Amino acid sequence: MTRERYDELVADGLKQIAAQGQIQLRLGDYALEIEPMNPHGGQASPDADWMSVRDSLALYAEDLDITVSTLLNHRWVASRWPKPHRQDDVSYSVHKALAAIQDEAERYARILHPASA
């Protein structure tokens, strides 16, 4: 294998990893559309008599052939990163790690310089 070909494979691999991260956030967005985040201990809306939050997301996860815990993680990460604050060149793993920062302003600032996180 040539160094040039190796470099091509690395570049493409990085693109694939970035695309995977975008997919994880998109699945989180879809899960948020199905079941928006409620305040901790919040009640479902009165017209939400079809299924519980977990049941509807479990059904969606099953239809996607992923675990409900994976989908719940994607949903939570997506809820912490509104689209205008996401960084395409920062991995999903970093978005997920920084999602734990409670202060929004700090979280949104930190994603711009993830190496210092």
PDB file of N, CA, C and O in Angstrom, residues 21-90:
ATOM      1  N   GLY A  21     -21.690  10.363  13.230  1.00  0.00           N
ATOM      2  CA  GLY A  21     -22.086  11.290  14.288  1.00  0.00           C
ATOM      3  C   GLY A  21     -23.301  12.110  13.902  1.00  0.00           C
ATOM      4  O   GLY A  21     -24.193  12.349  14.718  1.00  0.00           O
ATOM      5  N   GLN A  22     -23.352  12.532  12.651  1.00  0.00           N
ATOM      6  CA  GLN A  22     -24.503  13.290  12.182  1.00  0.00           C
ATOM      7  C   GLN A  22     -25.766  12.428  12.208  1.00  0.00           C
ATOM      8  O   GLN A  22     -26.855  12.903  12.542  1.00  0.00           O
ATOM      9  N   ILE A  23     -25.615  11.159  11.878  1.00  0.00           N
ATOM     10  CA  ILE A  23     -26.749  10.234  11.914  1.00  0.00           C
ATOM     11  C   ILE A  23     -27.245  10.062  13.346  1.00  0.00           C
ATOM     12  O   ILE A  23     -28.451  10.069  13.606  1.00  0.00           O
ATOM     13  N   GLN A  24     -26.326   9.931  14.299  1.00  0.00           N
ATOM     14  CA  GLN A  24     -26.722   9.767  15.702  1.00  0.00           C
ATOM     15  C   GLN A  24     -27.503  10.990  16.182  1.00  0.00           C
ATOM     16  O   GLN A  24     -28.529  10.850  16.856  1.00  0.00           O
ATOM     17  N   LEU A  25     -27.029  12.179  15.832  1.00  0.00           N
ATOM     18  CA  LEU A  25     -27.757  13.394  16.219  1.00  0.00           C
ATOM     19  C   LEU A  25     -29.109  13.475  15.503  1.00  0.00           C
ATOM     20  O   LEU A  25     -30.105  13.876  16.098  1.00  0.00           O
ATOM     21  N   ARG A  26     -29.159  13.070  14.244  1.00  0.00           N
ATOM     22  CA  ARG A  26     -30.427  13.098  13.499  1.00  0.00           C
ATOM     23  C   ARG A  26     -31.434  12.137  14.125  1.00  0.00           C
ATOM     24  O   ARG A  26     -32.612  12.466  14.282  1.00  0.00           O
ATOM     25  N   LEU A  27     -30.980  10.936  14.516  1.00  0.00           N
ATOM     26  CA  LEU A  27     -31.881   9.996  15.186  1.00  0.00           C
ATOM     27  C   LEU A  27     -32.377  10.594  16.506  1.00  0.00           C
ATOM     28  O   LEU A  27     -33.537  10.418  16.879  1.00  0.00           O
ATOM     29  N   GLY A  28     -31.493  11.293  17.205  1.00  0.00           N
ATOM     30  CA  GLY A  28     -31.908  11.986  18.420  1.00  0.00           C
ATOM     31  C   GLY A  28     -32.957  13.038  18.133  1.00  0.00           C
ATOM     32  O   GLY A  28     -33.934  13.180  18.881  1.00  0.00           O
ATOM     33  N   ASP A  29     -32.782  13.776  17.037  1.00  0.00           N
ATOM     34  CA  ASP A  29     -33.783  14.774  16.641  1.00  0.00           C
ATOM     35  C   ASP A  29     -35.130  14.113  16.353  1.00  0.00           C
ATOM     36  O   ASP A  29     -36.176  14.620  16.754  1.00  0.00           O
ATOM     37  N   TYR A  30     -35.104  12.973  15.668  1.00  0.00           N
ATOM     38  CA  TYR A  30     -36.350  12.270  15.371  1.00  0.00           C
ATOM     39  C   TYR A  30     -37.026  11.801  16.658  1.00  0.00           C
ATOM     40  O   TYR A  30     -38.245  11.912  16.806  1.00  0.00           O
ATOM     41  N   ALA A  31     -36.213  11.290  17.582  1.00  0.00           N
ATOM     42  CA  ALA A  31     -36.767  10.843  18.870  1.00  0.00           C
ATOM     43  C   ALA A  31     -37.362  12.026  19.631  1.00  0.00           C
ATOM     44  O   ALA A  31     -38.405  11.892  20.279  1.00  0.00           O
ATOM     45  N   LEU A  32     -36.728  13.198  19.528  1.00  0.00           N
ATOM     46  CA  LEU A  32     -37.282  14.401  20.164  1.00  0.00           C
ATOM     47  C   LEU A  32     -38.601  14.814  19.518  1.00  0.00           C
ATOM     48  O   LEU A  32     -39.483  15.339  20.189  1.00  0.00           O
ATOM     49  N   GLU A  33     -38.705  14.592  18.227  1.00  0.00           N
ATOM     50  CA  GLU A  33     -39.966  14.909  17.543  1.00  0.00           C
ATOM     51  C   GLU A  33     -41.074  13.974  18.025  1.00  0.00           C
ATOM     52  O   GLU A  33     -42.209  14.393  18.236  1.00  0.00           O
ATOM     53  N   ILE A  34     -40.727  12.710  18.206  1.00  0.00           N
ATOM     54  CA  ILE A  34     -41.710  11.742  18.704  1.00  0.00           C
ATOM     55  C   ILE A  34     -42.065  12.053  20.145  1.00  0.00           C
ATOM     56  O   ILE A  34     -43.239  12.071  20.522  1.00  0.00           O
ATOM     57  N   GLU A  35     -41.051  12.303  20.967  1.00  0.00           N
ATOM     58  CA  GLU A  35     -41.246  12.591  22.393  1.00  0.00           C
ATOM     59  C   GLU A  35     -40.316  13.715  22.818  1.00  0.00           C
ATOM     60  O   GLU A  35     -39.145  13.488  23.118  1.00  0.00           O
ATOM     61  N   PRO A  36     -40.811  14.961  22.824  1.00  0.00           N
ATOM     62  CA  PRO A  36     -39.977  16.068  23.302  1.00  0.00           C
ATOM     63  C   PRO A  36     -39.567  15.846  24.751  1.00  0.00           C
ATOM     64  O   PRO A  36     -40.233  15.122  25.497  1.00  0.00           O
ATOM     65  N   MET A  37     -38.476  16.470  25.126  1.00  0.00           N
ATOM     66  CA  MET A  37     -38.005  16.358  26.501  1.00  0.00           C
ATOM     67  C   MET A  37     -38.990  17.082  27.419  1.00  0.00           C
ATOM     68  O   MET A  37     -39.472  18.151  27.101  1.00  0.00           O
ATOM     69  N   ASN A  38     -39.272  16.471  28.554  1.00  0.00           N
ATOM     70  CA  ASN A  38     -40.097  17.081  29.587  1.00  0.00           C
ATOM     71  C   ASN A  38     -39.198  17.412  30.760  1.00  0.00           C
ATOM     72  O   ASN A  38     -38.163  16.776  30.950  1.00  0.00           O
ATOM     73  N   PRO A  39     -39.600  18.373  31.577  1.00  0.00           N
ATOM     74  CA  PRO A  39     -38.812  18.616  32.789  1.00  0.00           C
ATOM     75  C   PRO A  39     -38.776  17.339  33.619  1.00  0.00           C
ATOM     76  O   PRO A  39     -39.708  16.540  33.571  1.00  0.00           O
ATOM     77  N   HIS A  40     -37.698  17.162  34.377  1.00  0.00           N
ATOM     78  CA  HIS A  40     -37.576  15.978  35.225  1.00  0.00           C
ATOM     79  C   HIS A  40     -38.803  15.884  36.124  1.00  0.00           C
ATOM     80  O   HIS A  40     -39.161  16.839  36.797  1.00  0.00           O
ATOM     81  N   GLY A  41     -39.463  14.753  36.085  1.00  0.00           N
ATOM     82  CA  GLY A  41     -40.659  14.557  36.890  1.00  0.00           C
ATOM     83  C   GLY A  41     -41.904  15.148  36.257  1.00  0.00           C
ATOM     84  O   GLY A  41     -42.976  15.099  36.832  1.00  0.00           O
ATOM     85  N   GLY A  42     -41.756  15.707  35.039  1.00  0.00           N
ATOM     86  CA  GLY A  42     -42.894  16.318  34.364  1.00  0.00           C
ATOM     87  C   GLY A  42     -43.902  15.274  33.922  1.00  0.00           C
ATOM     88  O   GLY A  42     -43.590  14.095  33.796  1.00  0.00           O
ATOM     89  N   GLN A  43     -45.088  15.698  33.702  1.00  0.00           N
ATOM     90  CA  GLN A  43     -46.163  14.807  33.275  1.00  0.00           C
ATOM     91  C   GLN A  43     -46.356  14.926  31.772  1.00  0.00           C
ATOM     92  O   GLN A  43     -46.135  15.979  31.192  1.00  0.00           O
ATOM     93  N   ALA A  44     -46.788  13.850  31.181  1.00  0.00           N
ATOM     94  CA  ALA A  44     -47.119  13.865  29.756  1.00  0.00           C
ATOM     95  C   ALA A  44     -48.319  14.775  29.553  1.00  0.00           C
ATOM     96  O   ALA A  44     -49.117  14.986  30.463  1.00  0.00           O
ATOM     97  N   SER A  45     -48.437  15.323  28.369  1.00  0.00           N
ATOM     98  CA  SER A  45     -49.579  16.186  28.090  1.00  0.00           C
ATOM     99  C   SER A  45     -50.872  15.375  28.147  1.00  0.00           C
ATOM    100  O   SER A  45     -50.863  14.168  27.911  1.00  0.00           O
ATOM    101  N   PRO A  46     -51.976  16.030  28.472  1.00  0.00           N
ATOM    102  CA  PRO A  46     -53.245  15.304  28.624  1.00  0.00           C
ATOM    103  C   PRO A  46     -53.677  14.543  27.371  1.00  0.00           C
ATOM    104  O   PRO A  46     -54.347  13.528  27.465  1.00  0.00           O
ATOM    105  N   ASP A  47     -53.268  15.027  26.199  1.00  0.00           N
ATOM    106  CA  ASP A  47     -53.677  14.341  24.967  1.00  0.00           C
ATOM    107  C   ASP A  47     -52.704  13.217  24.591  1.00  0.00           C
ATOM    108  O   ASP A  47     -52.860  12.585  23.563  1.00  0.00           O
ATOM    109  N   ALA A  48     -51.713  12.959  25.428  1.00  0.00           N
ATOM    110  CA  ALA A  48     -50.727  11.913  25.144  1.00  0.00           C
ATOM    111  C   ALA A  48     -51.196  10.587  25.724  1.00  0.00           C
ATOM    112  O   ALA A  48     -50.565  10.014  26.586  1.00  0.00           O
ATOM    113  N   ASP A  49     -52.316  10.108  25.239  1.00  0.00           N
ATOM    114  CA  ASP A  49     -52.871   8.873  25.789  1.00  0.00           C
ATOM    115  C   ASP A  49     -52.517   7.652  24.962  1.00  0.00           C
ATOM    116  O   ASP A  49     -52.922   6.552  25.290  1.00  0.00           O
ATOM    117  N   TRP A  50     -51.775   7.823  23.901  1.00  0.00           N
ATOM    118  CA  TRP A  50     -51.457   6.703  23.033  1.00  0.00           C
ATOM    119  C   TRP A  50     -50.462   5.762  23.699  1.00  0.00           C
ATOM    120  O   TRP A  50     -50.716   4.575  23.837  1.00  0.00           O
ATOM    121  N   MET A  51     -49.313   6.285  24.168  1.00  0.00           N
ATOM    122  CA  MET A  51     -48.274   5.470  24.796  1.00  0.00           C
ATOM    123  C   MET A  51     -47.473   6.352  25.748  1.00  0.00           C
ATOM    124  O   MET A  51     -47.454   7.565  25.602  1.00  0.00           O
ATOM    125  N   SER A  52     -46.792   5.700  26.656  1.00  0.00           N
ATOM    126  CA  SER A  52     -45.873   6.445  27.506  1.00  0.00           C
ATOM    127  C   SER A  52     -44.655   6.859  26.669  1.00  0.00           C
ATOM    128  O   SER A  52     -44.423   6.330  25.580  1.00  0.00           O
ATOM    129  N   VAL A  53     -43.860   7.785  27.195  1.00  0.00           N
ATOM    130  CA  VAL A  53     -42.654   8.238  26.505  1.00  0.00           C
ATOM    131  C   VAL A  53     -41.752   7.044  26.214  1.00  0.00           C
ATOM    132  O   VAL A  53     -41.332   6.828  25.082  1.00  0.00           O
ATOM    133  N   ARG A  54     -41.461   6.269  27.235  1.00  0.00           N
ATOM    134  CA  ARG A  54     -40.542   5.134  27.056  1.00  0.00           C
ATOM    135  C   ARG A  54     -41.122   4.111  26.082  1.00  0.00           C
ATOM    136  O   ARG A  54     -40.390   3.572  25.244  1.00  0.00           O
ATOM    137  N   ASP A  55     -42.425   3.858  26.161  1.00  0.00           N
ATOM    138  CA  ASP A  55     -43.033   2.876  25.262  1.00  0.00           C
ATOM    139  C   ASP A  55     -42.956   3.327  23.802  1.00  0.00           C
ATOM    140  O   ASP A  55     -42.631   2.532  22.923  1.00  0.00           O
ATOM    141  N   SER A  56     -43.240   4.596  23.546  1.00  0.00           N
ATOM    142  CA  SER A  56     -43.204   5.059  22.158  1.00  0.00           C
ATOM    143  C   SER A  56     -41.776   5.069  21.623  1.00  0.00           C
ATOM    144  O   SER A  56     -41.535   4.694  20.470  1.00  0.00           O
ATOM    145  N   LEU A  57     -40.809   5.445  22.473  1.00  0.00           N
ATOM    146  CA  LEU A  57     -39.420   5.419  22.024  1.00  0.00           C
ATOM    147  C   LEU A  57     -38.893   3.995  21.910  1.00  0.00           C
ATOM    148  O   LEU A  57     -38.076   3.705  21.036  1.00  0.00           O
ATOM    149  N   ALA A  58     -39.373   3.098  22.761  1.00  0.00           N
ATOM    150  CA  ALA A  58     -38.988   1.691  22.647  1.00  0.00           C
ATOM    151  C   ALA A  58     -39.498   1.111  21.330  1.00  0.00           C
ATOM    152  O   ALA A  58     -38.791   0.342  20.663  1.00  0.00           O
ATOM    153  N   LEU A  59     -40.709   1.468  20.950  1.00  0.00           N
ATOM    154  CA  LEU A  59     -41.266   1.011  19.676  1.00  0.00           C
ATOM    155  C   LEU A  59     -40.432   1.540  18.510  1.00  0.00           C
ATOM    156  O   LEU A  59     -40.075   0.791  17.594  1.00  0.00           O
ATOM    157  N   TYR A  60     -40.090   2.827  18.569  1.00  0.00           N
ATOM    158  CA  TYR A  60     -39.273   3.429  17.515  1.00  0.00           C
ATOM    159  C   TYR A  60     -37.906   2.752  17.452  1.00  0.00           C
ATOM    160  O   TYR A  60     -37.434   2.401  16.367  1.00  0.00           O
ATOM    161  N   ALA A  61     -37.277   2.549  18.607  1.00  0.00           N
ATOM    162  CA  ALA A  61     -35.974   1.879  18.648  1.00  0.00           C
ATOM    163  C   ALA A  61     -36.066   0.473  18.067  1.00  0.00           C
ATOM    164  O   ALA A  61     -35.197   0.047  17.295  1.00  0.00           O
ATOM    165  N   GLU A  62     -37.119  -0.242  18.429  1.00  0.00           N
ATOM    166  CA  GLU A  62     -37.296  -1.596  17.903  1.00  0.00           C
ATOM    167  C   GLU A  62     -37.440  -1.574  16.387  1.00  0.00           C
ATOM    168  O   GLU A  62     -36.846  -2.391  15.681  1.00  0.00           O
ATOM    169  N   ASP A  63     -38.214  -0.627  15.875  1.00  0.00           N
ATOM    170  CA  ASP A  63     -38.395  -0.522  14.426  1.00  0.00           C
ATOM    171  C   ASP A  63     -37.092  -0.156  13.712  1.00  0.00           C
ATOM    172  O   ASP A  63     -36.906  -0.488  12.540  1.00  0.00           O
ATOM    173  N   LEU A  64     -36.196   0.542  14.424  1.00  0.00           N
ATOM    174  CA  LEU A  64     -34.890   0.892  13.852  1.00  0.00           C
ATOM    175  C   LEU A  64     -33.841  -0.192  14.095  1.00  0.00           C
ATOM    176  O   LEU A  64     -32.727  -0.095  13.584  1.00  0.00           O
ATOM    177  N   ASP A  65     -34.189  -1.182  14.912  1.00  0.00           N
ATOM    178  CA  ASP A  65     -33.275  -2.262  15.279  1.00  0.00           C
ATOM    179  C   ASP A  65     -32.059  -1.739  16.055  1.00  0.00           C
ATOM    180  O   ASP A  65     -30.921  -2.127  15.805  1.00  0.00           O
ATOM    181  N   ILE A  66     -32.345  -0.808  16.998  1.00  0.00           N
ATOM    182  CA  ILE A  66     -31.326  -0.346  17.939  1.00  0.00           C
ATOM    183  C   ILE A  66     -31.914  -0.470  19.342  1.00  0.00           C
ATOM    184  O   ILE A  66     -33.131  -0.624  19.499  1.00  0.00           O
ATOM    185  N   THR A  67     -31.071  -0.400  20.348  1.00  0.00           N
ATOM    186  CA  THR A  67     -31.590  -0.505  21.709  1.00  0.00           C
ATOM    187  C   THR A  67     -32.250   0.805  22.115  1.00  0.00           C
ATOM    188  O   THR A  67     -31.876   1.880  21.633  1.00  0.00           O
ATOM    189  N   VAL A  68     -33.226   0.694  22.990  1.00  0.00           N
ATOM    190  CA  VAL A  68     -33.903   1.900  23.462  1.00  0.00           C
ATOM    191  C   VAL A  68     -32.918   2.777  24.232  1.00  0.00           C
ATOM    192  O   VAL A  68     -33.000   4.015  24.156  1.00  0.00           O
ATOM    193  N   SER A  69     -31.970   2.192  24.935  1.00  0.00           N
ATOM    194  CA  SER A  69     -30.997   3.010  25.669  1.00  0.00           C
ATOM    195  C   SER A  69     -30.135   3.833  24.706  1.00  0.00           C
ATOM    196  O   SER A  69     -29.814   4.990  24.982  1.00  0.00           O
ATOM    197  N   THR A  70     -29.778   3.247  23.572  1.00  0.00           N
ATOM    198  CA  THR A  70     -29.022   3.989  22.552  1.00  0.00           C
ATOM    199  C   THR A  70     -29.847   5.153  22.038  1.00  0.00           C
ATOM    200  O   THR A  70     -29.357   6.283  21.933  1.00  0.00           O
ATOM    201  N   LEU A  71     -31.113   4.901  21.733  1.00  0.00           N
ATOM    202  CA  LEU A  71     -31.982   5.963  21.234  1.00  0.00           C
ATOM    203  C   LEU A  71     -32.182   7.052  22.285  1.00  0.00           C
ATOM    204  O   LEU A  71     -32.154   8.244  21.974  1.00  0.00           O
ATOM    205  N   LEU A  72     -32.356   6.656  23.536  1.00  0.00           N
ATOM    206  CA  LEU A  72     -32.518   7.645  24.607  1.00  0.00           C
ATOM    207  C   LEU A  72     -31.262   8.502  24.744  1.00  0.00           C
ATOM    208  O   LEU A  72     -31.360   9.718  24.978  1.00  0.00           O
ATOM    209  N   ASN A  73     -30.100   7.898  24.592  1.00  0.00           N
ATOM    210  CA  ASN A  73     -28.855   8.672  24.626  1.00  0.00           C
ATOM    211  C   ASN A  73     -28.796   9.669  23.480  1.00  0.00           C
ATOM    212  O   ASN A  73     -28.455  10.838  23.681  1.00  0.00           O
ATOM    213  N   HIS A  74     -29.117   9.214  22.271  1.00  0.00           N
ATOM    214  CA  HIS A  74     -29.107  10.116  21.109  1.00  0.00           C
ATOM    215  C   HIS A  74     -30.094  11.266  21.324  1.00  0.00           C
ATOM    216  O   HIS A  74     -29.805  12.415  20.982  1.00  0.00           O
ATOM    217  N   ARG A  75     -31.243  10.970  21.882  1.00  0.00           N
ATOM    218  CA  ARG A  75     -32.272  11.982  22.143  1.00  0.00           C
ATOM    219  C   ARG A  75     -31.758  13.016  23.132  1.00  0.00           C
ATOM    220  O   ARG A  75     -31.917  14.217  22.936  1.00  0.00           O
ATOM    221  N   TRP A  76     -31.137  12.545  24.210  1.00  0.00           N
ATOM    222  CA  TRP A  76     -30.634  13.461  25.221  1.00  0.00           C
ATOM    223  C   TRP A  76     -29.536  14.354  24.646  1.00  0.00           C
ATOM    224  O   TRP A  76     -29.553  15.572  24.835  1.00  0.00           O
ATOM    225  N   VAL A  77     -28.586  13.749  23.915  1.00  0.00           N
ATOM    226  CA  VAL A  77     -27.504  14.537  23.326  1.00  0.00           C
ATOM    227  C   VAL A  77     -28.076  15.571  22.354  1.00  0.00           C
ATOM    228  O   VAL A  77     -27.701  16.749  22.388  1.00  0.00           O
ATOM    229  N   ALA A  78     -28.996  15.168  21.508  1.00  0.00           N
ATOM    230  CA  ALA A  78     -29.610  16.098  20.562  1.00  0.00           C
ATOM    231  C   ALA A  78     -30.345  17.224  21.296  1.00  0.00           C
ATOM    232  O   ALA A  78     -30.316  18.379  20.850  1.00  0.00           O
ATOM    233  N   SER A  79     -30.964  16.901  22.418  1.00  0.00           N
ATOM    234  CA  SER A  79     -31.689  17.943  23.165  1.00  0.00           C
ATOM    235  C   SER A  79     -30.733  18.973  23.762  1.00  0.00           C
ATOM    236  O   SER A  79     -31.113  20.118  23.963  1.00  0.00           O
ATOM    237  N   ARG A  80     -29.504  18.573  24.029  1.00  0.00           N
ATOM    238  CA  ARG A  80     -28.513  19.473  24.616  1.00  0.00           C
ATOM    239  C   ARG A  80     -27.792  20.304  23.554  1.00  0.00           C
ATOM    240  O   ARG A  80     -27.114  21.274  23.876  1.00  0.00           O
ATOM    241  N   TRP A  81     -27.943  19.894  22.296  1.00  0.00           N
ATOM    242  CA  TRP A  81     -27.263  20.573  21.202  1.00  0.00           C
ATOM    243  C   TRP A  81     -28.245  20.978  20.108  1.00  0.00           C
ATOM    244  O   TRP A  81     -28.373  20.289  19.092  1.00  0.00           O
ATOM    245  N   PRO A  82     -28.956  22.079  20.284  1.00  0.00           N
ATOM    246  CA  PRO A  82     -29.801  22.566  19.185  1.00  0.00           C
ATOM    247  C   PRO A  82     -28.945  22.732  17.919  1.00  0.00           C
ATOM    248  O   PRO A  82     -27.743  23.014  17.992  1.00  0.00           O
ATOM    249  N   LYS A  83     -29.548  22.519  16.794  1.00  0.00           N
ATOM    250  CA  LYS A  83     -28.806  22.508  15.530  1.00  0.00           C
ATOM    251  C   LYS A  83     -27.852  23.694  15.347  1.00  0.00           C
ATOM    252  O   LYS A  83     -26.737  23.501  14.884  1.00  0.00           O
ATOM    253  N   PRO A  84     -28.233  24.920  15.703  1.00  0.00           N
ATOM    254  CA  PRO A  84     -27.293  26.032  15.484  1.00  0.00           C
ATOM    255  C   PRO A  84     -26.001  25.935  16.305  1.00  0.00           C
ATOM    256  O   PRO A  84     -25.014  26.586  15.989  1.00  0.00           O
ATOM    257  N   HIS A  85     -25.998  25.111  17.338  1.00  0.00           N
ATOM    258  CA  HIS A  85     -24.821  25.016  18.204  1.00  0.00           C
ATOM    259  C   HIS A  85     -23.985  23.762  17.947  1.00  0.00           C
ATOM    260  O   HIS A  85     -22.950  23.574  18.581  1.00  0.00           O
ATOM    261  N   ARG A  86     -24.409  22.932  17.041  1.00  0.00           N
ATOM    262  CA  ARG A  86     -23.651  21.718  16.710  1.00  0.00           C
ATOM    263  C   ARG A  86     -22.477  22.084  15.812  1.00  0.00           C
ATOM    264  O   ARG A  86     -22.546  23.018  15.031  1.00  0.00           O
ATOM    265  N   GLN A  87     -21.419  21.306  15.947  1.00  0.00           N
ATOM    266  CA  GLN A  87     -20.222  21.526  15.138  1.00  0.00           C
ATOM    267  C   GLN A  87     -19.959  20.279  14.296  1.00  0.00           C
ATOM    268  O   GLN A  87     -19.673  19.208  14.844  1.00  0.00           O
ATOM    269  N   ASP A  88     -20.079  20.428  12.983  1.00  0.00           N
ATOM    270  CA  ASP A  88     -19.904  19.289  12.080  1.00  0.00           C
ATOM    271  C   ASP A  88     -18.516  18.669  12.172  1.00  0.00           C
ATOM    272  O   ASP A  88     -18.349  17.481  11.937  1.00  0.00           O
ATOM    273  N   ASP A  89     -17.514  19.468  12.516  1.00  0.00           N
ATOM    274  CA  ASP A  89     -16.152  18.949  12.566  1.00  0.00           C
ATOM    275  C   ASP A  89     -15.765  18.408  13.943  1.00  0.00           C
ATOM    276  O   ASP A  89     -14.611  18.063  14.179  1.00  0.00           O
ATOM    277  N   VAL A  90     -16.737  18.326  14.846  1.00  0.00           N
ATOM    278  CA  VAL A  90     -16.508  17.784  16.187  1.00  0.00           C
ATOM    279  C   VAL A  90     -17.310  16.494  16.297  1.00  0.00           C
ATOM    280  O   VAL A  90     -18.481  16.442  15.927  1.00  0.00           O
TER     281      VAL A  90
END
